[in-house]
Amino acid sequence: MKRRDYLMLSLLALFIVVASLFIGAENGPLEGADGIAMEYLSSSNKNLEPWFESIWAPPSGEIESALFALQTAIGGIIIGYYIGKKRNAPADNSICSPK
Amino acid sequence: MVLVMAPRFSYAMHIAEGFLPPVWCAFYLLLSLPFVMIGLRQLKAKSRLGGDMKLFIAVAAAYCFMLSALKLPSVTGSCSHPTGTGFGAVIFGPFVMSVISVVVLLFQALFLAHGGLTTLGANTFSMGIVGPLVAYGIYRLAGKSKIGIFLASSLGNLATYCVTALQLAFAFPSPAGGIAAAAVKFLSIFALTQVPLAIVEGILTVIMMGIVEKYSVSELEALKGGNAYEA
């Protein structure tokens, strides 16, 4: 793919996310879909009680988003490291010899 | 009651901790186990293929890790997130992604109270088994093109959430309309929301594939012949 293709695809993905944000905000509070499903479950099954508790939960929304950011960062760092390594080591990329 | 529990609901990813009846938890755990075992074996074999293969597998895991933490808005007015399993499924085959999904789901269950330990089997089945299998199957059928990669990863994503909806419908049939009515309800919550996210994941996976096609020539070459990516 050419550099322009990457740019176009990235813009397209960004456009869909932003459009979803604005259309979605009109249609609901943008809560988690899984949460909505569990809420529906509890309202349709009145005597439903979770039979097991999470052993640990983030104490606040802030901590939760920090951990989510951490998760994204770990992924991003690994991918970035890989691309950086490959870009700087063309020799490693051309020959593949089993160890 | 609902108000007291409300904060925890917003924490849920896929099926929340403790919600699925024990019988179903055990059922999905047993169902998922063989796939994960095959995956572990393949993971071992593939990581021995040399070059930067281990790091390359880590990239598939990292992609899955990254995308499954991205909660994105959807047109339906709720938020959900991609799964990131299609990319690895296309490159390494579906079973390796079963193992990677277990890792991602465990991380979220232990540190984020998303999903859960009791529902690990069920969530692994939807995200780590059916999603990657659908992605892999579509990639094979669609002719291994960019369009194929797009369709594979977006439909794999969609399949994961359809399975989640069906899992809930089977465990909690609607009192009035049974499993079918419950399925319609859960599909309306999950599947519709997922459509724009599936498209976004498809696009991101095409971008990601373009990157590794450029930088991972030797790894992709070494994986040829197995059940893996072929340009």
mmCIF file of C-alpha atoms in Angstrom:
data_model
loop_
_atom_site.group_PDB
_atom_site.id
_atom_site.type_symbol
_atom_site.label_atom_id
_atom_site.label_comp_id
_atom_site.label_asym_id
_atom_site.label_seq_id
_atom_site.Cartn_x
_atom_site.Cartn_y
_atom_site.Cartn_z
ATOM 1 C CA MET A 1 0.000 0.000 0.000
ATOM 2 C CA LYS A 2 1.079 3.526 -0.710
ATOM 3 C CA ARG A 3 1.371 6.267 1.875
ATOM 4 C CA ARG A 4 -1.735 7.891 0.395
ATOM 5 C CA ASP A 5 -3.736 4.689 0.909
ATOM 6 C CA TYR A 6 -2.812 4.635 4.595
ATOM 7 C CA LEU A 7 -3.871 8.244 4.938
ATOM 8 C CA MET A 8 -7.195 7.685 3.158
ATOM 9 C CA LEU A 9 -8.012 4.577 5.190
ATOM 10 C CA SER A 10 -7.085 6.272 8.462
ATOM 11 C CA LEU A 11 -9.271 9.262 7.607
ATOM 12 C CA LEU A 12 -12.144 6.968 6.671
ATOM 13 C CA ALA A 13 -11.901 5.121 9.997
ATOM 14 C CA LEU A 14 -11.725 8.426 11.857
ATOM 15 C CA PHE A 15 -14.731 9.731 9.952
ATOM 16 C CA ILE A 16 -16.818 6.660 10.873
ATOM 17 C CA VAL A 17 -15.897 7.023 14.548
ATOM 18 C CA VAL A 18 -16.706 10.742 14.643
ATOM 19 C CA ALA A 19 -19.941 10.277 12.685
ATOM 20 C CA SER A 20 -20.920 7.425 15.060
ATOM 21 C CA LEU A 21 -20.195 9.691 18.006
ATOM 22 C CA PHE A 22 -22.534 12.423 16.806
ATOM 23 C CA ILE A 23 -25.292 10.129 15.516
ATOM 24 C CA GLY A 24 -24.962 7.964 18.640
ATOM 25 C CA ALA A 25 -25.182 10.934 20.995
ATOM 26 C CA GLU A 26 -28.568 11.709 19.437
ATOM 27 C CA ASN A 27 -29.814 8.179 20.041
ATOM 28 C CA GLY A 28 -28.622 7.441 23.542
ATOM 29 C CA PRO A 29 -26.267 8.163 26.409
ATOM 30 C CA LEU A 30 -23.407 6.190 24.817
ATOM 31 C CA GLU A 31 -23.110 3.727 27.680
ATOM 32 C CA GLY A 32 -21.454 0.362 27.240
ATOM 33 C CA ALA A 33 -23.583 -2.046 25.171
ATOM 34 C CA ASP A 34 -22.669 -4.884 27.521
ATOM 35 C CA GLY A 35 -23.930 -2.857 30.462
ATOM 36 C CA ILE A 36 -27.220 -2.237 28.659
ATOM 37 C CA ALA A 37 -27.583 -5.983 28.055
ATOM 38 C CA MET A 38 -26.939 -6.786 31.731
ATOM 39 C CA GLU A 39 -29.390 -4.076 32.763
ATOM 40 C CA TYR A 40 -32.014 -5.593 30.479
ATOM 41 C CA LEU A 41 -31.245 -9.000 31.998
ATOM 42 C CA SER A 42 -31.790 -7.735 35.526
ATOM 43 C CA SER A 43 -35.030 -5.998 34.606
ATOM 44 C CA SER A 44 -36.449 -9.010 32.755
ATOM 45 C CA ASN A 45 -35.303 -11.545 35.350
ATOM 46 C CA LYS A 46 -36.271 -9.916 38.626
ATOM 47 C CA ASN A 47 -34.671 -12.499 40.875
ATOM 48 C CA LEU A 48 -31.393 -12.655 38.974
ATOM 49 C CA GLU A 49 -28.430 -12.183 41.286
ATOM 50 C CA PRO A 50 -24.838 -12.479 40.109
ATOM 51 C CA TRP A 51 -23.522 -15.605 41.853
ATOM 52 C CA PHE A 52 -19.907 -14.517 41.776
ATOM 53 C CA GLU A 53 -18.277 -11.157 42.393
ATOM 54 C CA SER A 54 -15.287 -9.729 40.570
ATOM 55 C CA ILE A 55 -12.323 -10.396 42.830
ATOM 56 C CA TRP A 56 -11.132 -6.857 42.241
ATOM 57 C CA ALA A 57 -12.683 -3.858 40.541
ATOM 58 C CA PRO A 58 -11.104 -0.498 39.764
ATOM 59 C CA PRO A 59 -12.094 1.747 42.678
ATOM 60 C CA SER A 60 -13.191 4.603 40.398
ATOM 61 C CA GLY A 61 -13.915 5.505 36.814
ATOM 62 C CA GLU A 62 -10.638 7.416 36.711
ATOM 63 C CA ILE A 63 -8.600 4.387 37.741
ATOM 64 C CA GLU A 64 -10.564 2.306 35.282
ATOM 65 C CA SER A 65 -9.794 4.585 32.367
ATOM 66 C CA ALA A 66 -6.150 4.720 33.448
ATOM 67 C CA LEU A 67 -5.979 0.936 33.270
ATOM 68 C CA PHE A 68 -7.684 0.949 29.891
ATOM 69 C CA ALA A 69 -5.183 3.514 28.685
ATOM 70 C CA LEU A 70 -2.416 1.293 30.020
ATOM 71 C CA GLN A 71 -3.816 -1.641 28.088
ATOM 72 C CA THR A 72 -3.885 0.376 24.880
ATOM 73 C CA ALA A 73 -0.387 1.703 25.567
ATOM 74 C CA ILE A 74 1.097 -1.763 26.098
ATOM 75 C CA GLY A 75 -0.300 -2.845 22.742
ATOM 76 C CA GLY A 76 0.861 0.320 21.014
ATOM 77 C CA ILE A 77 4.370 0.108 22.455
ATOM 78 C CA ILE A 78 4.838 -3.484 21.270
ATOM 79 C CA ILE A 79 3.617 -2.676 17.764
ATOM 80 C CA GLY A 80 5.753 0.475 17.671
ATOM 81 C CA TYR A 81 8.812 -1.414 18.893
ATOM 82 C CA TYR A 82 8.298 -4.063 16.233
ATOM 83 C CA ILE A 83 7.956 -1.585 13.379
ATOM 84 C CA GLY A 84 10.957 0.390 14.630
ATOM 85 C CA LYS A 85 13.079 -2.698 14.911
ATOM 86 C CA LYS A 86 12.091 -3.960 11.477
ATOM 87 C CA ARG A 87 12.590 -0.627 9.827
ATOM 88 C CA ASN A 88 16.120 -0.376 11.182
ATOM 89 C CA ALA A 89 17.089 -3.944 10.441
ATOM 90 C CA PRO A 90 16.420 -4.649 6.771
ATOM 91 C CA ALA A 91 18.801 -7.607 6.891
ATOM 92 C CA ASP A 92 16.715 -9.369 9.509
ATOM 93 C CA ASN A 93 13.731 -8.857 7.319
ATOM 94 C CA SER A 94 15.111 -10.363 4.135
ATOM 95 C CA ILE A 95 16.419 -13.709 5.315
ATOM 96 C CA CYS A 96 14.617 -16.042 7.613
ATOM 97 C CA SER A 97 16.684 -18.842 9.076
ATOM 98 C CA PRO A 98 15.275 -21.206 11.698
ATOM 99 C CA LYS A 99 17.213 -21.016 14.940
ATOM 100 C CA MET B 1 -31.564 -2.201 43.714
ATOM 101 C CA VAL B 2 -30.788 -1.392 40.131
ATOM 102 C CA LEU B 3 -29.284 1.896 41.235
ATOM 103 C CA VAL B 4 -26.979 0.184 43.694
ATOM 104 C CA MET B 5 -25.810 -2.217 41.038
ATOM 105 C CA ALA B 6 -25.619 0.320 38.241
ATOM 106 C CA PRO B 7 -21.923 1.195 38.571
ATOM 107 C CA ARG B 8 -20.973 -2.417 38.159
ATOM 108 C CA PHE B 9 -23.044 -2.812 35.034
ATOM 109 C CA SER B 10 -21.044 -0.192 33.244
ATOM 110 C CA TYR B 11 -17.985 -2.341 33.902
ATOM 111 C CA ALA B 12 -19.212 -5.276 31.901
ATOM 112 C CA MET B 13 -17.396 -6.543 28.874
ATOM 113 C CA HIS B 14 -19.125 -9.301 26.980
ATOM 114 C CA ILE B 15 -20.788 -11.307 29.731
ATOM 115 C CA ALA B 16 -20.162 -9.903 33.206
ATOM 116 C CA GLU B 17 -18.808 -11.819 36.161
ATOM 117 C CA GLY B 18 -21.346 -14.026 37.901
ATOM 118 C CA PHE B 19 -24.173 -13.427 35.448
ATOM 119 C CA LEU B 20 -24.042 -16.666 33.502
ATOM 120 C CA PRO B 21 -25.512 -19.661 35.381
ATOM 121 C CA PRO B 22 -22.789 -22.098 36.576
ATOM 122 C CA VAL B 23 -23.947 -24.859 34.219
ATOM 123 C CA TRP B 24 -23.406 -22.623 31.207
ATOM 124 C CA CYS B 25 -20.055 -21.427 32.557
ATOM 125 C CA ALA B 26 -18.882 -25.032 32.807
ATOM 126 C CA PHE B 27 -20.308 -25.838 29.384
ATOM 127 C CA TYR B 28 -18.450 -23.035 27.599
ATOM 128 C CA LEU B 29 -15.293 -23.719 29.563
ATOM 129 C CA LEU B 30 -15.260 -27.335 28.382
ATOM 130 C CA LEU B 31 -16.201 -26.274 24.860
ATOM 131 C CA SER B 32 -13.353 -23.760 24.699
ATOM 132 C CA LEU B 33 -10.669 -25.925 26.247
ATOM 133 C CA PRO B 34 -9.775 -28.078 23.209
ATOM 134 C CA PHE B 35 -9.464 -24.987 20.975
ATOM 135 C CA VAL B 36 -7.109 -23.337 23.435
ATOM 136 C CA MET B 37 -5.082 -26.556 23.719
ATOM 137 C CA ILE B 38 -4.697 -26.763 19.924
ATOM 138 C CA GLY B 39 -3.804 -23.082 19.966
ATOM 139 C CA LEU B 40 -1.092 -23.587 22.569
ATOM 140 C CA ARG B 41 0.459 -26.351 20.523
ATOM 141 C CA GLN B 42 0.374 -24.271 17.333
ATOM 142 C CA LEU B 43 1.748 -21.295 19.196
ATOM 143 C CA LYS B 44 4.734 -23.341 20.289
ATOM 144 C CA ALA B 45 5.344 -24.713 16.802
ATOM 145 C CA LYS B 46 4.975 -21.366 15.078
ATOM 146 C CA SER B 47 7.183 -19.505 17.521
ATOM 147 C CA ARG B 48 10.002 -21.881 16.542
ATOM 148 C CA LEU B 49 9.790 -20.849 12.902
ATOM 149 C CA GLY B 50 12.653 -18.450 13.373
ATOM 150 C CA GLY B 51 13.310 -14.842 12.481
ATOM 151 C CA ASP B 52 11.353 -12.490 14.653
ATOM 152 C CA MET B 53 8.439 -14.885 14.824
ATOM 153 C CA LYS B 54 7.937 -14.589 18.568
ATOM 154 C CA LEU B 55 7.860 -10.848 18.304
ATOM 155 C CA PHE B 56 5.527 -11.131 15.323
ATOM 156 C CA ILE B 57 3.102 -13.204 17.404
ATOM 157 C CA ALA B 58 3.429 -10.588 20.138
ATOM 158 C CA VAL B 59 2.332 -7.991 17.596
ATOM 159 C CA ALA B 60 -0.880 -9.921 16.909
ATOM 160 C CA ALA B 61 -1.451 -10.108 20.655
ATOM 161 C CA ALA B 62 -0.644 -6.419 21.063
ATOM 162 C CA TYR B 63 -3.108 -5.502 18.317
ATOM 163 C CA CYS B 64 -5.812 -7.523 20.071
ATOM 164 C CA PHE B 65 -4.847 -5.951 23.398
ATOM 165 C CA MET B 66 -4.974 -2.457 21.990
ATOM 166 C CA LEU B 67 -8.246 -2.739 20.090
ATOM 167 C CA SER B 68 -10.155 -4.512 22.860
ATOM 168 C CA ALA B 69 -9.393 -1.584 25.182
ATOM 169 C CA LEU B 70 -10.774 0.980 22.733
ATOM 170 C CA LYS B 71 -14.330 1.746 23.638
ATOM 171 C CA LEU B 72 -15.857 3.489 20.680
ATOM 172 C CA PRO B 73 -19.197 5.212 20.200
ATOM 173 C CA SER B 74 -21.804 3.679 17.943
ATOM 174 C CA VAL B 75 -24.734 5.050 15.999
ATOM 175 C CA THR B 76 -27.201 3.212 18.247
ATOM 176 C CA GLY B 77 -26.291 5.425 21.195
ATOM 177 C CA SER B 78 -24.160 2.970 23.097
ATOM 178 C CA CYS B 79 -20.478 2.135 23.181
ATOM 179 C CA SER B 80 -18.631 -1.058 22.436
ATOM 180 C CA HIS B 81 -15.181 -2.074 21.359
ATOM 181 C CA PRO B 82 -13.454 -3.975 18.558
ATOM 182 C CA THR B 83 -11.935 -7.386 19.262
ATOM 183 C CA GLY B 84 -8.773 -7.269 17.162
ATOM 184 C CA THR B 85 -8.774 -11.026 16.679
ATOM 185 C CA GLY B 86 -9.231 -11.075 12.897
ATOM 186 C CA PHE B 87 -5.730 -9.803 12.175
ATOM 187 C CA GLY B 88 -3.976 -12.610 14.038
ATOM 188 C CA ALA B 89 -6.454 -15.211 12.803
ATOM 189 C CA VAL B 90 -5.636 -14.377 9.198
ATOM 190 C CA ILE B 91 -1.887 -14.574 9.826
ATOM 191 C CA PHE B 92 -1.525 -17.401 12.326
ATOM 192 C CA GLY B 93 -4.768 -19.292 11.898
ATOM 193 C CA PRO B 94 -7.744 -19.131 14.264
ATOM 194 C CA PHE B 95 -6.479 -21.265 17.149
ATOM 195 C CA VAL B 96 -3.500 -19.127 18.102
ATOM 196 C CA MET B 97 -6.004 -16.311 18.650
ATOM 197 C CA SER B 98 -7.882 -18.484 21.144
ATOM 198 C CA VAL B 99 -4.809 -18.439 23.375
ATOM 199 C CA ILE B 100 -4.217 -14.723 22.877
ATOM 200 C CA SER B 101 -7.874 -13.977 23.636
ATOM 201 C CA VAL B 102 -7.632 -15.865 26.920
ATOM 202 C CA VAL B 103 -4.708 -13.620 27.882
ATOM 203 C CA VAL B 104 -6.596 -10.451 26.951
ATOM 204 C CA LEU B 105 -9.789 -11.599 28.677
ATOM 205 C CA LEU B 106 -7.847 -12.562 31.815
ATOM 206 C CA PHE B 107 -6.189 -9.154 31.938
ATOM 207 C CA GLN B 108 -9.560 -7.435 31.695
ATOM 208 C CA ALA B 109 -11.231 -9.782 34.179
ATOM 209 C CA LEU B 110 -8.492 -9.391 36.795
ATOM 210 C CA PHE B 111 -7.599 -5.712 36.480
ATOM 211 C CA LEU B 112 -10.677 -4.064 35.034
ATOM 212 C CA ALA B 113 -13.584 -6.177 36.291
ATOM 213 C CA HIS B 114 -14.583 -6.530 32.639
ATOM 214 C CA GLY B 115 -15.936 -9.927 31.767
ATOM 215 C CA GLY B 116 -15.003 -12.298 34.530
ATOM 216 C CA LEU B 117 -13.348 -15.475 35.670
ATOM 217 C CA THR B 118 -16.593 -17.434 35.783
ATOM 218 C CA THR B 119 -17.548 -16.216 32.325
ATOM 219 C CA LEU B 120 -14.042 -16.677 30.904
ATOM 220 C CA GLY B 121 -15.075 -19.809 29.014
ATOM 221 C CA ALA B 122 -18.109 -18.150 27.451
ATOM 222 C CA ASN B 123 -16.210 -14.992 26.522
ATOM 223 C CA THR B 124 -13.310 -17.020 25.152
ATOM 224 C CA PHE B 125 -15.773 -18.959 23.038
ATOM 225 C CA SER B 126 -17.223 -15.809 21.445
ATOM 226 C CA MET B 127 -14.085 -13.676 21.166
ATOM 227 C CA GLY B 128 -11.336 -16.280 20.918
ATOM 228 C CA ILE B 129 -12.959 -19.107 18.981
ATOM 229 C CA VAL B 130 -15.993 -18.164 16.888
ATOM 230 C CA GLY B 131 -14.708 -14.692 15.943
ATOM 231 C CA PRO B 132 -11.303 -15.914 14.709
ATOM 232 C CA LEU B 133 -12.844 -18.973 13.011
ATOM 233 C CA VAL B 134 -15.283 -16.775 11.104
ATOM 234 C CA ALA B 135 -12.509 -14.327 10.215
ATOM 235 C CA TYR B 136 -10.238 -17.115 9.042
ATOM 236 C CA GLY B 137 -12.999 -18.835 7.052
ATOM 237 C CA ILE B 138 -14.036 -15.640 5.310
ATOM 238 C CA TYR B 139 -10.434 -14.764 4.509
ATOM 239 C CA ARG B 140 -10.022 -18.153 2.845
ATOM 240 C CA LEU B 141 -13.298 -17.824 0.954
ATOM 241 C CA ALA B 142 -12.943 -14.191 -0.059
ATOM 242 C CA GLY B 143 -9.817 -14.733 -2.107
ATOM 243 C CA LYS B 144 -7.079 -13.419 0.177
ATOM 244 C CA SER B 145 -7.277 -9.826 -0.975
ATOM 245 C CA LYS B 146 -7.466 -6.513 0.884
ATOM 246 C CA ILE B 147 -11.236 -6.807 0.625
ATOM 247 C CA GLY B 148 -10.920 -10.315 2.052
ATOM 248 C CA ILE B 149 -8.959 -9.004 5.041
ATOM 249 C CA PHE B 150 -11.496 -6.244 5.570
ATOM 250 C CA LEU B 151 -14.446 -8.639 5.424
ATOM 251 C CA ALA B 152 -12.689 -11.233 7.569
ATOM 252 C CA SER B 153 -11.875 -8.919 10.430
ATOM 253 C CA SER B 154 -15.121 -6.974 10.403
ATOM 254 C CA LEU B 155 -17.357 -10.043 10.145
ATOM 255 C CA GLY B 156 -15.238 -11.837 12.741
ATOM 256 C CA ASN B 157 -15.850 -8.900 15.049
ATOM 257 C CA LEU B 158 -19.580 -8.986 14.336
ATOM 258 C CA ALA B 159 -19.694 -12.755 14.851
ATOM 259 C CA THR B 160 -18.194 -12.394 18.325
ATOM 260 C CA TYR B 161 -21.006 -10.129 19.444
ATOM 261 C CA CYS B 162 -23.697 -12.208 17.752
ATOM 262 C CA VAL B 163 -22.428 -15.209 19.699
ATOM 263 C CA THR B 164 -22.485 -13.209 22.942
ATOM 264 C CA ALA B 165 -26.107 -12.282 22.208
ATOM 265 C CA LEU B 166 -26.992 -15.919 21.513
ATOM 266 C CA GLN B 167 -25.174 -17.128 24.621
ATOM 267 C CA LEU B 168 -27.275 -14.771 26.715
ATOM 268 C CA ALA B 169 -30.439 -15.787 24.885
ATOM 269 C CA PHE B 170 -29.802 -19.483 25.547
ATOM 270 C CA ALA B 171 -29.075 -18.877 29.209
ATOM 271 C CA PHE B 172 -31.899 -16.398 29.709
ATOM 272 C CA PRO B 173 -34.818 -17.194 27.382
ATOM 273 C CA SER B 174 -37.485 -14.518 27.482
ATOM 274 C CA PRO B 175 -40.476 -15.598 29.628
ATOM 275 C CA ALA B 176 -42.870 -14.569 26.854
ATOM 276 C CA GLY B 177 -41.121 -15.494 23.623
ATOM 277 C CA GLY B 178 -38.465 -18.009 24.636
ATOM 278 C CA ILE B 179 -34.963 -18.163 23.238
ATOM 279 C CA ALA B 180 -35.877 -16.583 19.896
ATOM 280 C CA ALA B 181 -37.365 -13.458 21.447
ATOM 281 C CA ALA B 182 -34.441 -13.109 23.821
ATOM 282 C CA ALA B 183 -32.033 -13.550 20.909
ATOM 283 C CA VAL B 184 -33.732 -10.758 18.967
ATOM 284 C CA LYS B 185 -33.467 -8.488 21.996
ATOM 285 C CA PHE B 186 -29.795 -9.214 22.695
ATOM 286 C CA LEU B 187 -28.887 -9.037 19.020
ATOM 287 C CA SER B 188 -30.545 -5.627 18.859
ATOM 288 C CA ILE B 189 -28.314 -4.507 21.745
ATOM 289 C CA PHE B 190 -25.049 -6.031 20.546
ATOM 290 C CA ALA B 191 -25.062 -6.651 16.821
ATOM 291 C CA LEU B 192 -26.479 -3.328 15.632
ATOM 292 C CA THR B 193 -24.149 -1.379 17.884
ATOM 293 C CA GLN B 194 -21.254 -3.358 16.536
ATOM 294 C CA VAL B 195 -21.787 -2.575 12.847
ATOM 295 C CA PRO B 196 -19.826 0.708 12.616
ATOM 296 C CA LEU B 197 -17.184 -0.713 14.974
ATOM 297 C CA ALA B 198 -16.823 -3.765 12.795
ATOM 298 C CA ILE B 199 -16.239 -1.529 9.781
ATOM 299 C CA VAL B 200 -13.624 0.463 11.708
ATOM 300 C CA GLU B 201 -11.872 -2.710 12.802
ATOM 301 C CA GLY B 202 -11.878 -3.938 9.205
ATOM 302 C CA ILE B 203 -10.199 -0.731 8.032
ATOM 303 C CA LEU B 204 -7.629 -0.770 10.854
ATOM 304 C CA THR B 205 -6.783 -4.380 10.094
ATOM 305 C CA VAL B 206 -6.182 -3.588 6.424
ATOM 306 C CA ILE B 207 -3.810 -0.805 7.540
ATOM 307 C CA MET B 208 -2.063 -3.127 9.983
ATOM 308 C CA MET B 209 -1.736 -5.825 7.327
ATOM 309 C CA GLY B 210 -0.184 -3.307 4.964
ATOM 310 C CA ILE B 211 2.408 -2.507 7.618
ATOM 311 C CA VAL B 212 3.376 -6.101 8.312
ATOM 312 C CA GLU B 213 3.419 -6.964 4.617
ATOM 313 C CA LYS B 214 6.164 -4.396 4.323
ATOM 314 C CA TYR B 215 8.169 -5.217 7.441
ATOM 315 C CA SER B 216 7.517 -8.908 8.043
ATOM 316 C CA VAL B 217 8.300 -10.399 4.668
ATOM 317 C CA SER B 218 10.424 -13.177 6.126
ATOM 318 C CA GLU B 219 7.960 -14.101 8.874
ATOM 319 C CA LEU B 220 5.044 -14.207 6.454
ATOM 320 C CA GLU B 221 7.137 -16.330 4.120
ATOM 321 C CA ALA B 222 8.030 -18.731 6.940
ATOM 322 C CA LEU B 223 4.367 -19.101 7.866
ATOM 323 C CA LYS B 224 3.382 -20.118 4.328
ATOM 324 C CA GLY B 225 2.259 -23.667 3.865
ATOM 325 C CA GLY B 226 0.647 -23.811 7.283
ATOM 326 C CA ASN B 227 -2.844 -22.501 7.875
ATOM 327 C CA ALA B 228 -1.644 -18.972 7.542
ATOM 328 C CA TYR B 229 -1.603 -15.772 5.623
ATOM 329 C CA GLU B 230 -0.901 -15.860 1.915
ATOM 330 C CA ALA B 231 -0.612 -12.631 0.016
#
